[in-house]
Amino acid sequence: MVELREEGQLKYSNQPSRTAKTLNWGLVGLMGALVLGFLGYGVFWLIKGDWVVGSIITVIGLFLAGMLWLIFRIVRMPQKVLLRYELREEGYYTYVKQIKTGEESEHLVPFTQMQEVLIGRTTRYQPKGEGSIGFYVIGANIVMKWVDEEGHIQYSIFGLENPDELEAWVTEFRKHGIPVYGTEANVKFVRVENYQTAAYRKPRAERHPRVDQPGHEGQNGSRRETKGSAVVPACFSRRRRN
């Protein structure tokens, strides 16, 4: 999962943060201490001749040992690909590294080569547990249209679910004179190749008003707004953002 890594800067990565690593290894250490405690206490009662209590405590210790092994494997699970996305002062930067082979690739789309930006709505269903009705998290895909060195039209896509971060992106685009459009269409499953082949037509208009923060959608598709001062992604309006 790609997340914001540096507060105040639009830098994203799928690499776990130091805090997450510390918490994960802290959990491993805690589980390890519990396993040693239960197994040691179980052996203590077995030596004293209380086979019932000793056996129960030892079984609990072995169960916790199994959980510890699973947690350890998850924490140590090798990451296959390292991803970094940044909106820099000079443009949109991407970095990909194949961990196994060491192969690296990076690319920068300068603002000077961008023609326009389209922001479309995305939805992600978030379950709340068995027997409970979940909800839809509303986000946005930022679709950047640009021209490569050979004069061909290209597209780059980046997704967000935080309205404040989206506003920061839009501010950067505006600062460099990039037109920003919005569409009410759900573009969650629209890929780069769909834009390139014109298989997806983008409804858009020329202005976008400021409204409240995005809310959640219920299972019936109704939308609920939450109060706030941030701006809903442009996908919630069919007008251009000024």
Coordinates of N, CA and C in Angstrom, one line a residue:
M1 N 0.8 -1.2 0.0 CA 0.0 0.0 0.0 C 0.9 1.3 0.0
V2 N 0.6 2.2 -0.9 CA 1.3 3.4 -1.0 C 0.8 4.4 -0.1
E3 N 1.6 5.0 0.8 CA 1.2 6.0 1.7 C 2.1 7.2 1.7
L4 N 1.6 8.3 2.2 CA 2.4 9.5 2.4 C 3.5 9.3 3.4
R5 N 4.7 9.6 3.0 CA 5.9 9.3 3.9 C 6.5 10.5 4.5
E6 N 6.4 11.7 3.9 CA 7.0 12.9 4.5 C 5.9 14.0 4.6
E7 N 5.6 14.4 5.9 CA 4.6 15.4 6.1 C 5.0 16.7 5.5
G8 N 4.0 17.3 4.8 CA 4.3 18.6 4.2 C 4.9 18.5 2.8
Q9 N 5.3 17.2 2.4 CA 5.8 17.0 1.0 C 5.0 15.9 0.4
L10 N 4.8 16.0 -0.9 CA 3.9 15.0 -1.6 C 4.8 13.8 -2.1
K11 N 5.3 13.1 -1.1 CA 6.2 11.9 -1.4 C 5.5 10.7 -0.8
Y12 N 5.3 9.7 -1.6 CA 4.6 8.4 -1.3 C 5.5 7.2 -1.5
S13 N 5.3 6.2 -0.7 CA 6.0 4.9 -0.9 C 5.3 3.8 -0.3
N14 N 5.5 2.6 -0.8 CA 5.0 1.4 -0.2 C 5.9 0.7 0.8
Q15 N 7.1 1.4 1.0 CA 8.0 0.9 2.0 C 7.5 1.2 3.4
P16 N 7.5 0.2 4.3 CA 7.0 0.5 5.7 C 7.8 1.6 6.4
S17 N 7.1 2.4 7.1 CA 7.8 3.5 7.9 C 8.5 2.9 9.0
R18 N 9.4 3.7 9.6 CA 10.2 3.2 10.8 C 9.3 2.9 12.0
T19 N 8.2 3.7 12.1 CA 7.3 3.5 13.2 C 6.6 2.2 13.0
A20 N 6.2 1.8 11.8 CA 5.5 0.6 11.5 C 6.5 -0.6 11.8
K21 N 7.7 -0.5 11.4 CA 8.7 -1.5 11.6 C 8.9 -1.7 13.1
T22 N 9.0 -0.6 13.9 CA 9.2 -0.7 15.3 C 8.1 -1.4 16.0
L23 N 6.8 -1.0 15.6 CA 5.6 -1.6 16.2 C 5.6 -3.1 15.9
N24 N 5.9 -3.5 14.6 CA 5.9 -4.9 14.2 C 6.9 -5.7 15.0
W25 N 8.1 -5.2 15.1 CA 9.1 -6.0 15.9 C 8.8 -5.9 17.4
G26 N 8.2 -4.9 17.9 CA 7.8 -4.8 19.3 C 6.7 -5.9 19.5
L27 N 5.8 -6.1 18.6 CA 4.8 -7.2 18.8 C 5.4 -8.5 18.8
V28 N 6.4 -8.7 17.9 CA 7.1 -10.0 17.9 C 7.8 -10.2 19.2
G29 N 8.5 -9.2 19.7 CA 9.2 -9.3 21.0 C 8.2 -9.7 22.2
L30 N 7.0 -9.0 22.2 CA 6.0 -9.2 23.2 C 5.5 -10.7 23.1
M31 N 5.2 -11.1 21.9 CA 4.7 -12.5 21.7 C 5.8 -13.5 22.2
G32 N 7.1 -13.2 21.8 CA 8.1 -14.1 22.2 C 8.3 -14.2 23.7
A33 N 8.1 -13.1 24.4 CA 8.2 -13.1 25.9 C 7.0 -13.9 26.5
L34 N 5.8 -13.8 25.9 CA 4.7 -14.6 26.4 C 4.9 -16.1 26.1
V35 N 5.4 -16.4 25.0 CA 5.7 -17.8 24.7 C 6.7 -18.4 25.7
L36 N 7.8 -17.7 25.9 CA 8.8 -18.2 26.9 C 8.2 -18.3 28.3
G37 N 7.3 -17.3 28.6 CA 6.7 -17.4 30.0 C 5.8 -18.5 30.2
F38 N 4.9 -18.8 29.2 CA 4.0 -19.9 29.3 C 4.7 -21.2 29.3
L39 N 5.6 -21.4 28.3 CA 6.3 -22.7 28.3 C 7.2 -22.9 29.5
G40 N 7.8 -21.9 30.0 CA 8.6 -22.1 31.2 C 7.7 -22.4 32.4
Y41 N 6.6 -21.7 32.5 CA 5.7 -21.9 33.6 C 5.1 -23.3 33.5
G42 N 4.8 -23.8 32.3 CA 4.2 -25.1 32.1 C 5.2 -26.2 32.5
V43 N 6.5 -26.0 32.1 CA 7.5 -27.0 32.5 C 7.7 -27.0 34.0
F44 N 7.6 -25.8 34.6 CA 7.7 -25.7 36.1 C 6.6 -26.6 36.8
W45 N 5.4 -26.6 36.3 CA 4.3 -27.4 36.9 C 4.5 -28.8 36.6
L46 N 5.0 -29.1 35.4 CA 5.2 -30.5 35.0 C 6.3 -31.1 35.9
I47 N 7.3 -30.4 36.2 CA 8.4 -30.9 37.1 C 7.8 -31.1 38.5
K48 N 6.9 -30.2 38.9 CA 6.3 -30.4 40.3 C 5.4 -31.5 40.3
G49 N 5.0 -32.1 39.2 CA 4.1 -33.3 39.2 C 2.7 -33.0 38.9
D50 N 2.3 -31.7 38.7 CA 1.0 -31.4 38.4 C 0.8 -31.4 36.8
W51 N 0.5 -32.6 36.4 CA 0.4 -32.8 34.9 C -0.8 -32.1 34.3
V52 N -1.8 -31.9 34.9 CA -3.0 -31.3 34.3 C -2.7 -29.8 34.1
V53 N -2.3 -29.1 35.2 CA -2.0 -27.6 35.0 C -0.9 -27.4 34.1
G54 N 0.2 -28.3 34.3 CA 1.4 -28.1 33.4 C 1.1 -28.3 32.0
S55 N 0.2 -29.3 31.7 CA -0.1 -29.6 30.3 C -0.9 -28.5 29.6
I56 N -1.9 -28.0 30.4 CA -2.7 -26.9 29.9 C -1.9 -25.6 29.6
I57 N -1.0 -25.3 30.5 CA -0.2 -24.1 30.3 C 0.8 -24.3 29.1
T58 N 1.3 -25.5 29.0 CA 2.2 -25.8 27.9 C 1.6 -25.8 26.6
V59 N 0.3 -26.3 26.5 CA -0.5 -26.2 25.3 C -0.7 -24.8 24.9
I60 N -1.1 -23.9 25.8 CA -1.3 -22.5 25.6 C 0.0 -21.9 25.0
G61 N 1.1 -22.3 25.6 CA 2.4 -21.8 25.2 C 2.8 -22.2 23.7
L62 N 2.4 -23.5 23.4 CA 2.7 -23.9 22.1 C 1.8 -23.2 21.0
F63 N 0.5 -23.0 21.5 CA -0.4 -22.2 20.6 C 0.1 -20.8 20.3
L64 N 0.6 -20.1 21.4 CA 1.2 -18.8 21.2 C 2.5 -18.9 20.3
A65 N 3.2 -20.0 20.5 CA 4.4 -20.1 19.6 C 4.1 -20.2 18.2
G66 N 2.9 -20.9 17.8 CA 2.5 -21.0 16.5 C 2.1 -19.6 15.9
M67 N 1.4 -18.8 16.8 CA 1.0 -17.5 16.4 C 2.2 -16.6 16.2
L68 N 3.2 -16.8 17.1 CA 4.5 -16.0 16.9 C 5.2 -16.3 15.6
W69 N 5.2 -17.6 15.2 CA 5.8 -17.9 13.9 C 5.1 -17.3 12.8
L70 N 3.7 -17.3 12.8 CA 3.0 -16.6 11.7 C 3.3 -15.1 11.7
I71 N 3.3 -14.5 12.8 CA 3.6 -13.0 12.9 C 5.0 -12.8 12.4
F72 N 5.9 -13.6 12.8 CA 7.3 -13.4 12.4 C 7.4 -13.5 10.9
R73 N 6.7 -14.5 10.3 CA 6.8 -14.7 8.8 C 6.2 -13.5 8.1
I74 N 5.1 -12.9 8.6 CA 4.5 -11.8 8.0 C 5.4 -10.6 8.1
V75 N 6.0 -10.4 9.3 CA 6.9 -9.2 9.4 C 8.1 -9.4 8.5
R76 N 8.6 -10.6 8.4 CA 9.8 -10.8 7.5 C 9.5 -11.1 6.1
M77 N 8.2 -11.0 5.7 CA 7.8 -11.3 4.4 C 8.5 -10.4 3.4
P78 N 9.3 -11.0 2.4 CA 10.1 -10.1 1.5 C 9.2 -9.3 0.6
Q79 N 9.6 -8.0 0.5 CA 8.9 -7.1 -0.4 C 9.4 -7.3 -1.8
K80 N 8.5 -7.5 -2.7 CA 8.9 -7.8 -4.1 C 9.2 -6.6 -4.9
V81 N 8.5 -5.5 -4.7 CA 8.7 -4.3 -5.5 C 8.7 -3.1 -4.5
L82 N 9.6 -2.2 -4.7 CA 9.6 -0.9 -4.0 C 9.1 0.2 -4.9
L83 N 8.1 0.9 -4.5 CA 7.5 2.0 -5.3 C 7.7 3.3 -4.6
R84 N 7.9 4.4 -5.4 CA 8.0 5.7 -4.8 C 7.3 6.6 -5.9
Y85 N 6.4 7.5 -5.4 CA 5.7 8.5 -6.2 C 5.9 9.8 -5.5
E86 N 6.3 10.9 -6.3 CA 6.5 12.2 -5.7 C 6.0 13.2 -6.7
L87 N 5.4 14.3 -6.2 CA 5.1 15.5 -7.0 C 6.1 16.5 -6.6
R88 N 7.1 16.6 -7.4 CA 8.2 17.5 -7.1 C 8.0 18.9 -7.7
E89 N 8.9 19.8 -7.4 CA 8.8 21.1 -7.9 C 8.9 21.1 -9.4
E90 N 9.6 20.1 -10.0 CA 9.8 20.1 -11.4 C 8.7 19.2 -12.2
G91 N 8.0 18.4 -11.4 CA 7.0 17.5 -12.1 C 6.7 16.3 -11.3
Y92 N 6.1 15.3 -12.0 CA 5.6 14.0 -11.3 C 6.7 13.0 -11.5
Y93 N 7.2 12.4 -10.4 CA 8.3 11.5 -10.4 C 7.9 10.1 -9.9
T94 N 8.3 9.1 -10.6 CA 8.0 7.7 -10.2 C 9.3 6.9 -10.2
Y95 N 9.4 6.0 -9.2 CA 10.5 5.1 -9.1 C 10.1 3.7 -8.7
V96 N 10.6 2.7 -9.5 CA 10.2 1.3 -9.2 C 11.5 0.5 -9.1
K97 N 11.6 -0.4 -8.1 CA 12.7 -1.2 -8.0 C 12.3 -2.7 -7.7
Q98 N 12.7 -3.6 -8.5 CA 12.5 -5.0 -8.3 C 13.5 -5.5 -7.3
I99 N 13.0 -5.9 -6.1 CA 13.8 -6.2 -5.0 C 14.7 -7.5 -5.3
K100 N 14.1 -8.5 -6.0 CA 14.8 -9.7 -6.2 C 15.9 -9.5 -7.2
T101 N 15.7 -8.8 -8.3 CA 16.7 -8.7 -9.4 C 17.5 -7.4 -9.2
G102 N 17.0 -6.5 -8.4 CA 17.8 -5.2 -8.3 C 17.5 -4.2 -9.4
E103 N 16.7 -4.6 -10.3 CA 16.4 -3.7 -11.5 C 15.6 -2.5 -11.0
E104 N 16.1 -1.3 -11.5 CA 15.5 -0.1 -11.1 C 15.1 0.7 -12.4
S105 N 14.0 1.5 -12.2 CA 13.5 2.4 -13.3 C 12.9 3.6 -12.6
E106 N 13.2 4.8 -13.2 CA 12.6 6.0 -12.7 C 12.2 6.9 -13.9
H107 N 11.2 7.7 -13.6 CA 10.8 8.6 -14.7 C 10.2 9.9 -14.1
L108 N 10.5 11.0 -14.8 CA 9.9 12.3 -14.4 C 9.1 12.9 -15.6
V109 N 7.9 13.3 -15.2 CA 7.0 14.0 -16.2 C 7.1 15.4 -15.8
P110 N 7.8 16.3 -16.5 CA 7.9 17.7 -16.1 C 6.6 18.4 -16.3
F111 N 6.4 19.4 -15.5 CA 5.2 20.2 -15.6 C 5.1 20.9 -17.0
T112 N 6.3 21.1 -17.6 CA 6.3 21.8 -18.9 C 5.8 20.9 -20.0
Q113 N 5.7 19.5 -19.8 CA 5.2 18.6 -20.8 C 3.7 18.2 -20.5
M114 N 3.2 18.7 -19.3 CA 1.8 18.3 -19.0 C 0.8 19.2 -19.8
Q115 N -0.3 18.7 -20.3 CA -1.3 19.4 -21.0 C -2.5 19.7 -20.1
E116 N -2.9 18.7 -19.3 CA -4.1 18.9 -18.5 C -4.1 17.8 -17.5
V117 N -5.0 18.0 -16.5 CA -5.2 17.0 -15.4 C -6.7 16.7 -15.3
L118 N -7.1 15.5 -15.2 CA -8.4 15.1 -14.9 C -8.5 14.4 -13.6
I119 N -9.5 14.8 -12.7 CA -9.6 14.1 -11.5 C -11.0 13.4 -11.5
G120 N -11.0 12.1 -11.4 CA -12.2 11.3 -11.4 C -12.4 10.5 -10.1
R121 N -13.6 10.2 -9.8 CA -14.0 9.6 -8.5 C -13.6 8.1 -8.5
T122 N -13.2 7.6 -7.4 CA -13.0 6.1 -7.2 C -13.8 5.7 -5.9
T123 N -14.1 4.5 -5.8 CA -14.8 4.0 -4.6 C -14.1 2.7 -4.2
R124 N -14.0 2.5 -2.9 CA -13.4 1.3 -2.3 C -14.3 0.8 -1.1
Y125 N -14.8 -0.4 -1.2 CA -15.7 -1.0 -0.2 C -14.9 -1.4 1.0
Q126 N -15.3 -0.9 2.2 CA -14.6 -1.2 3.4 C -15.6 -2.0 4.3
P127 N -15.4 -3.3 4.5 CA -16.2 -4.1 5.3 C -16.0 -3.8 6.8
K128 N -17.0 -4.0 7.6 CA -17.0 -3.7 9.1 C -17.0 -5.0 9.9
G129 N -17.0 -6.1 9.3 CA -17.1 -7.3 10.0 C -18.3 -8.1 9.7
E130 N -18.3 -9.4 10.1 CA -19.4 -10.3 9.8 C -20.7 -9.8 10.5
G131 N -21.8 -9.7 9.7 CA -23.1 -9.3 10.2 C -23.2 -7.8 10.2
S132 N -22.2 -7.0 9.8 CA -22.3 -5.6 9.8 C -22.2 -5.0 8.4
I133 N -22.9 -3.9 8.2 CA -22.9 -3.3 6.9 C -21.7 -2.4 6.7
G134 N -20.9 -2.6 5.7 CA -19.8 -1.8 5.5 C -20.1 -0.5 4.8
F135 N -19.1 0.2 4.3 CA -19.3 1.5 3.6 C -18.3 1.6 2.5
Y136 N -18.5 2.6 1.7 CA -17.6 2.9 0.6 C -16.8 4.1 0.9
V137 N -15.5 4.0 0.7 CA -14.6 5.1 0.9 C -14.4 5.8 -0.5
I138 N -14.7 7.0 -0.5 CA -14.6 7.8 -1.8 C -13.2 8.4 -1.9
G139 N -12.6 8.1 -3.0 CA -11.3 8.7 -3.3 C -11.3 9.3 -4.7
A140 N -10.1 9.5 -5.2 CA -10.0 10.1 -6.5 C -8.7 9.6 -7.3
N141 N -8.8 9.5 -8.6 CA -7.7 9.2 -9.4 C -7.3 10.5 -10.1
I142 N -6.0 10.8 -10.0 CA -5.4 12.0 -10.7 C -4.9 11.5 -12.0
V143 N -5.4 11.9 -13.1 CA -5.0 11.5 -14.5 C -4.3 12.6 -15.1
M144 N -3.0 12.5 -15.3 CA -2.2 13.5 -15.9 C -1.9 13.2 -17.4
K145 N -2.3 14.1 -18.3 CA -2.1 14.0 -19.7 C -0.9 14.8 -20.1
W146 N 0.1 14.2 -20.7 CA 1.3 14.9 -21.1 C 1.9 14.4 -22.4
V147 N 2.9 15.1 -22.9 CA 3.4 14.8 -24.2 C 4.9 14.4 -24.0
D148 N 5.2 13.2 -24.6 CA 6.6 12.8 -24.5 C 7.5 13.5 -25.5
E149 N 8.8 13.1 -25.4 CA 9.8 13.7 -26.3 C 9.6 13.6 -27.8
E150 N 8.8 12.5 -28.1 CA 8.5 12.3 -29.5 C 7.2 12.9 -30.0
G151 N 6.6 13.6 -29.1 CA 5.3 14.3 -29.4 C 4.1 13.4 -29.3
H152 N 4.2 12.2 -28.6 CA 3.1 11.4 -28.4 C 2.4 11.7 -27.1
I153 N 1.1 11.6 -27.1 CA 0.3 11.8 -25.9 C 0.4 10.6 -25.0
Q154 N 0.7 10.9 -23.7 CA 0.8 9.8 -22.7 C 0.0 10.2 -21.5
Y155 N -0.3 9.2 -20.6 CA -1.1 9.4 -19.4 C -0.4 8.8 -18.2
S156 N -0.5 9.4 -17.1 CA 0.0 8.9 -15.8 C -1.2 9.0 -14.8
I157 N -1.3 8.0 -13.9 CA -2.4 8.0 -13.0 C -1.9 7.8 -11.6
F158 N -2.4 8.6 -10.7 CA -2.1 8.4 -9.2 C -3.4 8.5 -8.4
G159 N -3.6 7.6 -7.4 CA -4.8 7.6 -6.7 C -4.6 8.1 -5.2
L160 N -5.7 8.8 -4.7 CA -5.6 9.4 -3.4 C -7.0 9.2 -2.7
E161 N -7.0 9.1 -1.4 CA -8.3 9.1 -0.7 C -8.3 10.2 0.4
N162 N -7.3 11.0 0.5 CA -7.3 12.1 1.4 C -7.5 13.4 0.7
P163 N -8.6 14.1 1.1 CA -9.0 15.4 0.4 C -7.9 16.5 0.6
D164 N -7.3 16.5 1.7 CA -6.3 17.6 2.0 C -5.1 17.4 1.1
E165 N -4.7 16.1 0.9 CA -3.5 15.8 0.1 C -3.9 16.1 -1.4
L166 N -5.1 15.8 -1.8 CA -5.6 16.1 -3.1 C -5.5 17.6 -3.4
E167 N -5.9 18.4 -2.4 CA -5.9 19.9 -2.6 C -4.5 20.4 -2.8
A168 N -3.5 19.7 -2.1 CA -2.1 20.1 -2.3 C -1.6 19.8 -3.7
W169 N -2.1 18.7 -4.2 CA -1.7 18.3 -5.6 C -2.3 19.4 -6.6
V170 N -3.6 19.7 -6.4 CA -4.2 20.6 -7.3 C -3.6 22.0 -7.2
T171 N -3.1 22.4 -6.0 CA -2.4 23.7 -5.8 C -1.1 23.7 -6.6
E172 N -0.4 22.6 -6.6 CA 0.8 22.5 -7.4 C 0.5 22.6 -8.9
F173 N -0.5 21.9 -9.3 CA -0.8 22.0 -10.8 C -1.2 23.4 -11.2
R174 N -2.0 24.0 -10.3 CA -2.4 25.4 -10.6 C -1.2 26.3 -10.7
K175 N -0.3 26.1 -9.7 CA 0.9 27.0 -9.7 C 1.7 26.9 -10.9
H176 N 1.7 25.8 -11.6 CA 2.4 25.7 -12.9 C 1.5 25.8 -14.1
G177 N 0.3 26.3 -13.9 CA -0.5 26.7 -15.0 C -1.2 25.5 -15.7
I178 N -1.3 24.4 -15.0 CA -1.9 23.2 -15.6 C -3.4 23.2 -15.5
P179 N -4.2 23.1 -16.5 CA -5.6 23.1 -16.4 C -6.1 21.8 -15.6
V180 N -6.9 21.9 -14.6 CA -7.4 20.8 -13.8 C -8.9 20.7 -14.0
Y181 N -9.4 19.5 -14.5 CA -10.8 19.2 -14.7 C -11.3 18.2 -13.8
G182 N -12.6 18.1 -13.6 CA -13.2 17.1 -12.8 C -14.3 16.4 -13.5
T183 N -14.6 15.2 -13.1 CA -15.7 14.4 -13.7 C -16.4 13.6 -12.6
E184 N -17.7 13.5 -12.7 CA -18.4 12.6 -11.7 C -18.3 11.2 -12.0
A185 N -17.7 10.8 -13.1 CA -17.6 9.4 -13.5 C -16.7 8.7 -12.5
N186 N -17.0 7.4 -12.2 CA -16.2 6.6 -11.4 C -15.1 5.9 -12.3
V187 N -13.9 6.3 -12.1 CA -12.8 5.9 -13.0 C -11.9 4.9 -12.3
K188 N -12.4 4.2 -11.3 CA -11.5 3.3 -10.5 C -10.9 2.2 -11.4
F189 N -11.7 1.7 -12.4 CA -11.1 0.6 -13.2 C -10.7 1.1 -14.6
V190 N -10.6 2.4 -14.8 CA -10.1 2.9 -16.0 C -8.5 2.9 -16.0
R191 N -7.9 2.2 -16.9 CA -6.5 2.1 -17.0 C -5.8 3.1 -18.0
V192 N -4.5 3.2 -17.9 CA -3.8 4.1 -18.8 C -4.1 3.8 -20.2
E193 N -4.1 2.5 -20.6 CA -4.3 2.1 -22.0 C -5.7 2.6 -22.5
N194 N -6.7 2.6 -21.5 CA -8.0 3.1 -22.0 C -8.0 4.5 -22.4
Y195 N -7.3 5.3 -21.7 CA -7.2 6.7 -22.0 C -6.4 6.9 -23.3
Q196 N -5.3 6.1 -23.5 CA -4.5 6.2 -24.7 C -5.2 5.8 -26.0
T197 N -6.1 4.8 -25.8 CA -6.9 4.3 -27.0 C -8.2 5.0 -27.2
A198 N -8.5 6.0 -26.3 CA -9.7 6.7 -26.3 C -10.9 5.8 -26.1
A199 N -10.7 4.7 -25.4 CA -11.8 3.8 -25.1 C -12.7 4.4 -24.0
Y200 N -12.1 5.3 -23.3 CA -12.9 6.0 -22.2 C -13.0 7.5 -22.5
R201 N -14.3 7.9 -22.7 CA -14.5 9.4 -22.9 C -14.8 10.1 -21.6
K202 N -14.1 11.2 -21.3 CA -14.2 11.8 -20.0 C -15.1 13.0 -20.1
P203 N -16.3 12.8 -19.4 CA -17.2 14.0 -19.3 C -16.6 15.0 -18.4
R204 N -16.6 16.3 -18.8 CA -16.0 17.3 -18.0 C -16.5 18.7 -18.3
A205 N -16.4 19.6 -17.4 CA -16.8 21.0 -17.7 C -15.8 21.9 -17.1
E206 N -16.1 23.2 -17.0 CA -15.0 24.1 -16.9 C -14.8 24.8 -15.5
R207 N -15.6 24.4 -14.6 CA -15.4 25.0 -13.3 C -15.8 24.1 -12.2
H208 N -15.2 24.3 -11.0 CA -15.4 23.4 -9.9 C -15.6 24.3 -8.6
P209 N -16.7 24.1 -7.9 CA -17.0 24.9 -6.7 C -16.3 24.3 -5.5
R210 N -16.1 25.0 -4.4 CA -15.6 24.5 -3.2 C -16.8 24.0 -2.3
V211 N -16.7 22.7 -1.9 CA -17.8 22.2 -1.0 C -17.1 21.4 0.1
D212 N -18.0 20.7 0.9 CA -17.4 20.0 2.1 C -16.6 18.8 1.8
Q213 N -16.0 18.2 2.8 CA -15.2 17.0 2.6 C -16.1 15.9 2.1
P214 N -15.4 14.9 1.4 CA -16.2 13.7 0.9 C -16.6 12.9 2.1
G215 N -17.8 12.2 2.0 CA -18.2 11.3 3.0 C -18.1 9.9 2.5
H216 N -18.9 9.0 3.1 CA -19.0 7.6 2.7 C -20.3 7.4 2.0
E217 N -20.2 6.4 1.1 CA -21.4 5.9 0.4 C -21.9 4.7 1.1
G218 N -23.2 4.6 1.3 CA -23.8 3.4 1.9 C -24.0 2.4 0.8
Q219 N -24.5 1.2 1.2 CA -24.7 0.1 0.2 C -25.8 0.5 -0.8
N220 N -26.7 1.4 -0.5 CA -27.7 1.8 -1.4 C -27.2 2.8 -2.4
G221 N -25.9 3.3 -2.3 CA -25.4 4.2 -3.2 C -25.6 5.7 -2.8
S222 N -26.3 5.9 -1.7 CA -26.5 7.3 -1.3 C -25.2 7.8 -0.7
R223 N -25.1 9.2 -0.9 CA -23.8 9.8 -0.4 C -24.1 10.7 0.8
R224 N -23.2 10.6 1.8 CA -23.4 11.4 3.0 C -22.1 12.3 3.1
E225 N -22.3 13.6 3.3 CA -21.2 14.6 3.4 C -20.9 14.7 4.9
T226 N -19.6 14.9 5.1 CA -19.1 15.2 6.5 C -18.7 16.6 6.5
K227 N -18.8 17.3 7.6 CA -18.4 18.7 7.7 C -16.9 18.9 7.7
G228 N -16.5 20.0 7.2 CA -15.1 20.3 7.1 C -14.8 21.4 6.2
S229 N -13.6 21.9 6.2 CA -13.2 23.1 5.4 C -12.4 22.7 4.1
A230 N -12.1 21.4 4.0 CA -11.3 21.0 2.8 C -12.2 20.9 1.6
V231 N -11.6 20.6 0.5 CA -12.3 20.6 -0.8 C -12.5 19.2 -1.2
V232 N -13.7 18.8 -1.7 CA -14.0 17.5 -2.2 C -13.2 17.4 -3.5
P233 N -12.7 16.2 -3.8 CA -12.0 16.0 -5.1 C -12.8 16.5 -6.3
A234 N -12.1 16.9 -7.3 CA -12.8 17.5 -8.5 C -13.8 16.5 -9.1
C235 N -13.6 15.2 -8.8 CA -14.5 14.2 -9.3 C -16.0 14.4 -8.8
F236 N -16.2 15.1 -7.7 CA -17.5 15.3 -7.2 C -18.2 16.5 -7.8
S237 N -17.7 17.0 -8.9 CA -18.3 18.1 -9.6 C -18.0 18.0 -11.1
R238 N -18.8 18.5 -11.9 CA -18.5 18.4 -13.3 C -18.0 19.8 -13.9
R239 N -17.5 20.6 -13.0 CA -17.0 21.9 -13.4 C -15.4 21.9 -13.2
R240 N -14.9 22.8 -14.0 CA -13.4 23.0 -13.9 C -13.1 23.7 -12.6
R241 N -11.9 23.3 -12.0 CA -11.4 23.9 -10.8 C -10.6 25.2 -11.2
N242 N -11.0 26.3 -10.6 CA -10.3 27.5 -11.0 C -9.2 27.8 -9.9

